[in-house]
PDB file of C-alpha atoms in Angstrom:
ATOM      1  CA  MET A 132       0.000   0.000   0.000  1.00 87.00           C
ATOM      2  CA  SER A 133       1.248   3.513  -0.846  1.00 88.00           C
ATOM      3  CA  LEU A 134       0.140   6.602   1.009  1.00 89.00           C
ATOM      4  CA  ALA A 135      -1.697   8.965  -1.339  1.00 90.00           C
ATOM      5  CA  ASP A 136      -1.722  11.802   1.224  1.00 93.00           C
ATOM      6  CA  ASP A 137      -0.171  12.602   4.581  1.00 94.00           C
ATOM      7  CA  GLU A 138      -1.881  10.448   7.221  1.00 93.00           C
ATOM      8  CA  SER A 139      -2.361  10.765  10.968  1.00 94.00           C
ATOM      9  CA  VAL A 140      -3.061   7.509  12.825  1.00 95.00           C
ATOM     10  CA  SER A 141      -2.856   6.333  16.392  1.00 95.00           C
ATOM     11  CA  ARG A 142      -0.921   3.125  15.672  1.00 95.00           C
ATOM     12  CA  ILE A 143       0.023   1.077  12.618  1.00 94.00           C
ATOM     13  CA  ILE A 144       1.090  -2.551  12.295  1.00 94.00           C
ATOM     14  CA  ILE A 145       2.746  -3.686   9.070  1.00 93.00           C
ATOM     15  CA  ASP A 146       2.047  -7.411   8.811  1.00 94.00           C
ATOM     16  CA  ASN A 147       4.528  -9.991   7.538  1.00 93.00           C
ATOM     17  CA  GLY A 148       4.432  -9.938   3.724  1.00 93.00           C
ATOM     18  CA  ALA A 149       2.791  -6.492   3.595  1.00 94.00           C
ATOM     19  CA  THR A 150       4.449  -3.291   2.350  1.00 94.00           C
ATOM     20  CA  LEU A 151       3.771   0.305   3.332  1.00 93.00           C
ATOM     21  CA  ASP A 152       5.307   2.863   0.953  1.00 94.00           C
ATOM     22  CA  LEU A 153       5.538   6.440   2.231  1.00 92.00           C
ATOM     23  CA  THR A 154       7.431   7.760  -0.826  1.00 87.00           C
ATOM     24  CA  THR A 155       7.227  11.527  -0.136  1.00 93.00           C
ATOM     25  CA  LYS A 156       4.333  11.521   2.350  1.00 96.00           C
ATOM     26  CA  THR A 157       4.215  11.987   6.128  1.00 96.00           C
ATOM     27  CA  LEU A 158       2.905   9.358   8.541  1.00 96.00           C
ATOM     28  CA  MET A 159       2.042  10.885  11.943  1.00 96.00           C
ATOM     29  CA  LEU A 160       1.781   8.467  14.903  1.00 96.00           C
ATOM     30  CA  SER A 161       0.031   9.455  18.137  1.00 96.00           C
ATOM     31  CA  SER A 162      -0.326   6.301  20.275  1.00 96.00           C
ATOM     32  CA  ASP A 163       1.802   5.919  23.403  1.00 95.00           C
ATOM     33  CA  GLY A 164       4.277   3.048  23.672  1.00 95.00           C
ATOM     34  CA  THR A 165       5.422   1.760  20.278  1.00 94.00           C
ATOM     35  CA  PRO A 166       2.961   3.138  17.712  1.00 96.00           C
ATOM     36  CA  LEU A 167       4.729   1.569  14.706  1.00 94.00           C
ATOM     37  CA  VAL A 168       5.181  -2.204  14.522  1.00 93.00           C
ATOM     38  CA  LYS A 169       7.112  -3.376  11.457  1.00 93.00           C
ATOM     39  CA  ASN A 170       6.845  -7.071  10.610  1.00 93.00           C
ATOM     40  CA  GLY A 171       6.676  -6.482   6.836  1.00 93.00           C
ATOM     41  CA  ASN A 172       8.311  -3.921   4.557  1.00 92.00           C
ATOM     42  CA  LEU A 173       8.407  -0.179   5.120  1.00 94.00           C
ATOM     43  CA  ILE A 174       9.657   2.062   2.334  1.00 92.00           C
ATOM     44  CA  THR A 175      10.428   5.505   3.694  1.00 92.00           C
ATOM     45  CA  ALA A 176      12.509   6.971   0.795  1.00 88.00           C
ATOM     46  CA  ASN A 177      11.873  10.727   1.077  1.00 92.00           C
ATOM     47  CA  GLY A 178       8.868  10.238   3.348  1.00 96.00           C
ATOM     48  CA  THR A 179       8.628  11.327   6.973  1.00 97.00           C
ATOM     49  CA  ILE A 180       7.553   9.456  10.083  1.00 97.00           C
ATOM     50  CA  SER A 181       6.491  11.819  12.840  1.00 97.00           C
ATOM     51  CA  TYR A 182       6.074  10.661  16.435  1.00 97.00           C
ATOM     52  CA  ARG A 183       3.373  13.060  17.717  1.00 97.00           C
ATOM     53  CA  GLY A 184       2.094  11.572  20.949  1.00 95.00           C
ATOM     54  CA  THR A 185       1.400  13.240  24.260  1.00 96.00           C
ATOM     55  CA  SER A 186       2.606  10.272  26.356  1.00 97.00           C
ATOM     56  CA  ALA A 187       6.058   8.652  26.080  1.00 97.00           C
ATOM     57  CA  GLN A 188       6.696   6.783  22.818  1.00 98.00           C
ATOM     58  CA  ALA A 189       9.376   4.347  21.626  1.00 97.00           C
ATOM     59  CA  LEU A 190      10.847   3.969  18.154  1.00 95.00           C
ATOM     60  CA  THR A 191      10.290   0.588  16.580  1.00 89.00           C
ATOM     61  CA  SER A 192      13.280  -1.573  15.641  1.00 84.00           C
ATOM     62  CA  ASN A 193      14.353  -2.537  12.116  1.00 86.00           C
ATOM     63  CA  VAL A 194      13.460   0.785  10.486  1.00 91.00           C
ATOM     64  CA  SER A 195      15.603   2.957   8.249  1.00 92.00           C
ATOM     65  CA  TYR A 196      13.955   6.362   8.247  1.00 95.00           C
ATOM     66  CA  GLY A 197      13.897   8.739   5.291  1.00 95.00           C
ATOM     67  CA  ASN A 198      13.033  11.667   7.566  1.00 96.00           C
ATOM     68  CA  LEU A 199      12.157  11.394  11.252  1.00 97.00           C
ATOM     69  CA  THR A 200      10.388  14.040  13.328  1.00 98.00           C
ATOM     70  CA  ILE A 201      10.058  13.985  17.115  1.00 98.00           C
ATOM     71  CA  ASN A 202       7.062  16.090  18.127  1.00 98.00           C
ATOM     72  CA  ASN A 203       6.099  14.697  21.533  1.00 97.00           C
ATOM     73  CA  PRO A 204       6.522  16.793  24.695  1.00 97.00           C
ATOM     74  CA  SER A 205       6.797  13.576  26.761  1.00 97.00           C
ATOM     75  CA  GLY A 206       9.743  12.403  24.641  1.00 97.00           C
ATOM     76  CA  VAL A 207      10.583   9.432  22.459  1.00 97.00           C
ATOM     77  CA  THR A 208      13.027   6.633  23.382  1.00 96.00           C
ATOM     78  CA  VAL A 209      15.266   4.783  20.937  1.00 95.00           C
ATOM     79  CA  SER A 210      14.839   0.986  21.161  1.00 94.00           C
ATOM     80  CA  SER A 211      17.517  -0.155  18.681  1.00 94.00           C
ATOM     81  CA  ASP A 212      20.200   1.198  16.361  1.00 94.00           C
ATOM     82  CA  PHE A 213      18.734   2.877  13.271  1.00 94.00           C
ATOM     83  CA  SER A 214      19.605   5.173  10.385  1.00 93.00           C
ATOM     84  CA  VAL A 215      18.158   8.342   8.892  1.00 94.00           C
ATOM     85  CA  THR A 216      18.921   9.193   5.258  1.00 93.00           C
ATOM     86  CA  GLY A 217      17.340  12.663   5.420  1.00 94.00           C
ATOM     87  CA  ILE A 218      16.490  14.994   8.297  1.00 95.00           C
ATOM     88  CA  LEU A 219      16.234  13.981  11.959  1.00 95.00           C
ATOM     89  CA  SER A 220      14.183  16.803  13.472  1.00 96.00           C
ATOM     90  CA  VAL A 221      13.689  17.109  17.228  1.00 96.00           C
ATOM     91  CA  ALA A 222      10.906  19.710  17.205  1.00 97.00           C
ATOM     92  CA  ASN A 223       9.147  19.124  20.541  1.00 97.00           C
ATOM     93  CA  GLY A 224      10.357  16.883  23.378  1.00 97.00           C
ATOM     94  CA  ASP A 225      13.618  14.974  23.627  1.00 96.00           C
ATOM     95  CA  LEU A 226      14.871  11.916  21.755  1.00 95.00           C
ATOM     96  CA  HIS A 227      16.500   9.602  24.334  1.00 95.00           C
ATOM     97  CA  LEU A 228      19.382   7.517  22.904  1.00 92.00           C
ATOM     98  CA  ASN A 229      19.020   4.773  25.534  1.00 92.00           C
ATOM     99  CA  GLY A 230      22.470   3.350  24.679  1.00 91.00           C
ATOM    100  CA  TYR A 231      21.820   2.958  20.941  1.00 92.00           C
ATOM    101  CA  THR A 232      23.370   4.509  17.829  1.00 89.00           C
ATOM    102  CA  ILE A 233      21.690   6.725  15.278  1.00 90.00           C
ATOM    103  CA  THR A 234      23.488   6.853  11.923  1.00 89.00           C
ATOM    104  CA  LEU A 235      22.909   9.871   9.702  1.00 87.00           C
ATOM    105  CA  SER A 236      23.620   7.912   6.529  1.00 87.00           C
ATOM    106  CA  GLY A 237      22.590  10.126   3.617  1.00 76.00           C
ATOM    107  CA  ILE A 238      24.860  12.588   1.836  1.00 77.00           C
ATOM    108  CA  ALA A 239      22.653  15.455   3.036  1.00 79.00           C
ATOM    109  CA  SER A 240      21.332  13.876   6.245  1.00 86.00           C
ATOM    110  CA  SER A 241      21.408  16.096   9.292  1.00 88.00           C
ATOM    111  CA  LEU A 242      20.168  16.662  12.817  1.00 89.00           C
ATOM    112  CA  VAL A 243      17.921  19.648  13.553  1.00 92.00           C
ATOM    113  CA  GLU A 244      17.191  20.402  17.213  1.00 90.00           C
ATOM    114  CA  THR A 245      14.929  23.238  18.280  1.00 92.00           C
ATOM    115  CA  SER A 246      15.573  25.264  21.423  1.00 92.00           C
ATOM    116  CA  GLY A 247      15.072  23.099  24.531  1.00 93.00           C
ATOM    117  CA  ASN A 248      14.436  19.919  22.495  1.00 93.00           C
ATOM    118  CA  THR A 249      17.472  17.700  22.081  1.00 91.00           C
ATOM    119  CA  VAL A 250      18.916  14.249  21.562  1.00 91.00           C
ATOM    120  CA  SER A 251      19.959  13.084  25.022  1.00 88.00           C
ATOM    121  CA  GLY A 252      21.282  10.100  26.924  1.00 85.00           C
ATOM    122  CA  ALA A 253      24.084   8.979  29.201  1.00 84.00           C
ATOM    123  CA  SER A 254      25.129   6.485  26.523  1.00 85.00           C
ATOM    124  CA  GLY A 255      24.578   6.048  22.811  1.00 85.00           C
ATOM    125  CA  ALA A 256      25.873   7.949  19.795  1.00 84.00           C
ATOM    126  CA  ILE A 257      25.028   9.802  16.632  1.00 85.00           C
ATOM    127  CA  THR A 258      27.370   8.968  13.766  1.00 82.00           C
ATOM    128  CA  THR A 259      27.840  10.217  10.227  1.00 79.00           C
ATOM    129  CA  THR A 260      30.487  10.085   7.509  1.00 74.00           C
ATOM    130  CA  ARG A 261      31.250  12.947   5.154  1.00 68.00           C
ATOM    131  CA  ASN A 262      33.891  13.447   2.476  1.00 64.00           C
ATOM    132  CA  ASN A 263      35.033  17.070   2.519  1.00 61.00           C
ATOM    133  CA  SER A 264      38.353  18.095   1.031  1.00 59.00           C
ATOM    134  CA  GLN A 265      38.818  21.554   2.602  1.00 57.00           C
ATOM    135  CA  PRO A 266      36.070  22.353   5.083  1.00 58.00           C
ATOM    136  CA  SER A 267      35.831  25.912   6.308  1.00 59.00           C
ATOM    137  CA  SER A 268      33.542  26.464   9.310  1.00 60.00           C
ATOM    138  CA  LEU A 269      31.647  23.339   8.331  1.00 61.00           C
ATOM    139  CA  ASN A 270      29.077  22.065  10.851  1.00 64.00           C
ATOM    140  CA  ILE A 271      29.004  18.378   9.906  1.00 66.00           C
ATOM    141  CA  ALA A 272      25.410  17.057   9.711  1.00 67.00           C
ATOM    142  CA  GLY A 273      24.180  19.714  12.132  1.00 70.00           C
ATOM    143  CA  LEU A 274      25.931  17.982  15.041  1.00 66.00           C
ATOM    144  CA  GLY A 275      27.543  21.156  16.376  1.00 64.00           C
ATOM    145  CA  ALA A 276      31.167  20.178  15.663  1.00 61.00           C
ATOM    146  CA  VAL A 277      32.552  22.950  13.428  1.00 57.00           C
ATOM    147  CA  ILE A 278      35.536  21.769  11.345  1.00 58.00           C
ATOM    148  CA  ASN A 279      38.275  23.919   9.803  1.00 54.00           C
ATOM    149  CA  ILE A 280      41.405  22.645   8.015  1.00 53.00           C
ATOM    150  CA  ASN A 281      44.458  24.817   7.338  1.00 48.00           C
ATOM    151  CA  ARG A 282      47.542  24.349   5.135  1.00 43.00           C
ATOM    152  CA  LYS A 283      49.703  22.829   7.879  1.00 42.00           C
ATOM    153  CA  SER A 284      47.672  19.578   7.891  1.00 42.00           C
ATOM    154  CA  ARG A 285      46.084  20.458  11.182  1.00 44.00           C
ATOM    155  CA  PHE A 286      42.470  21.044  11.936  1.00 45.00           C
ATOM    156  CA  ASN A 287      40.457  22.791  14.566  1.00 45.00           C
ATOM    157  CA  TYR A 288      37.098  21.693  15.791  1.00 46.00           C
ATOM    158  CA  CYS A 289      34.597  23.458  17.976  1.00 45.00           C
ATOM    159  CA  HIS A 290      31.590  21.926  19.648  1.00 43.00           C
ATOM    160  CA  LYS A 291      28.836  24.341  20.608  1.00 43.00           C
ATOM    161  CA  LYS A 292      29.342  23.453  24.302  1.00 40.00           C
ATOM    162  CA  THR A 293      33.150  23.659  24.432  1.00 40.00           C
ATOM    163  CA  GLN A 294      36.070  25.855  23.404  1.00 43.00           C
ATOM    164  CA  CYS A 295      38.151  25.145  20.299  1.00 43.00           C
ATOM    165  CA  SER A 296      40.854  22.492  20.445  1.00 44.00           C
ATOM    166  CA  GLU A 297      43.563  21.652  17.939  1.00 42.00           C
ATOM    167  CA  TYR A 298      44.560  18.151  16.805  1.00 40.00           C
ATOM    168  CA  LYS A 299      47.072  16.799  14.334  1.00 37.00           C
ATOM    169  CA  CYS A 300      45.501  15.186  11.293  1.00 36.00           C
ATOM    170  CA  GLY A 301      45.413  11.442  11.279  1.00 34.00           C
ATOM    171  CA  ARG A 302      42.802   8.725  11.236  1.00 34.00           C
ATOM    172  CA  ALA A 303      42.715   8.156  15.005  1.00 32.00           C
ATOM    173  CA  LYS A 304      42.676  11.861  15.787  1.00 35.00           C
ATOM    174  CA  LEU A 305      39.957  12.567  13.204  1.00 39.00           C
ATOM    175  CA  GLU A 306      37.756   9.868  14.689  1.00 38.00           C
ATOM    176  CA  GLU A 307      38.370  11.305  18.156  1.00 37.00           C
ATOM    177  CA  ALA A 308      37.413  14.787  16.982  1.00 40.00           C
ATOM    178  CA  PHE A 309      34.173  13.614  15.416  1.00 41.00           C
ATOM    179  CA  HIS A 310      33.001  11.764  18.525  1.00 38.00           C
ATOM    180  CA  TYR A 311      29.919  13.603  19.750  1.00 38.00           C
ATOM    181  CA  ASN A 312      28.766  13.392  23.326  1.00 39.00           C
ATOM    182  CA  SER A 313      25.779  15.542  24.207  1.00 40.00           C
ATOM    183  CA  ALA A 314      26.373  15.237  27.971  1.00 39.00           C
TER     184      ALA A 314
END
């Protein structure tokens, strides 16, 4: 089944053998708990899944999101590792990592947090990979780590919560610089 229009539902279960195709549409979920149960196929492509409850919600496992919007003042909890190929928007309420990893996997994928609404958690991670030859004040995937490279093969990075630090270029040091901890 393909969505013809944006749809708002309490809960949806995709049965084994069934397919739900969002293409470019938005599916808004309002039930508490886990409002999306995926036993079949879910095609998100450029579509958006929006968690819009008023009580705590949990993300379902085994989903690769095109775009994901958190719009729940009670918050949404991650229940497994997942990826987002487009925009991860935390518009209202927090997204709790719960020890899992979110991968921003698309070339243009990014995190957008509004004031007071963040990705949080004592453990877990947000990861992304970008190929940039000479970044200048580049905020990689909206994660708040601003990267600059100069001619001496050194780079500076700044996280919005810390002061600038300087590291020598090298694989281990680059990976260290891109580690993001929201604590």
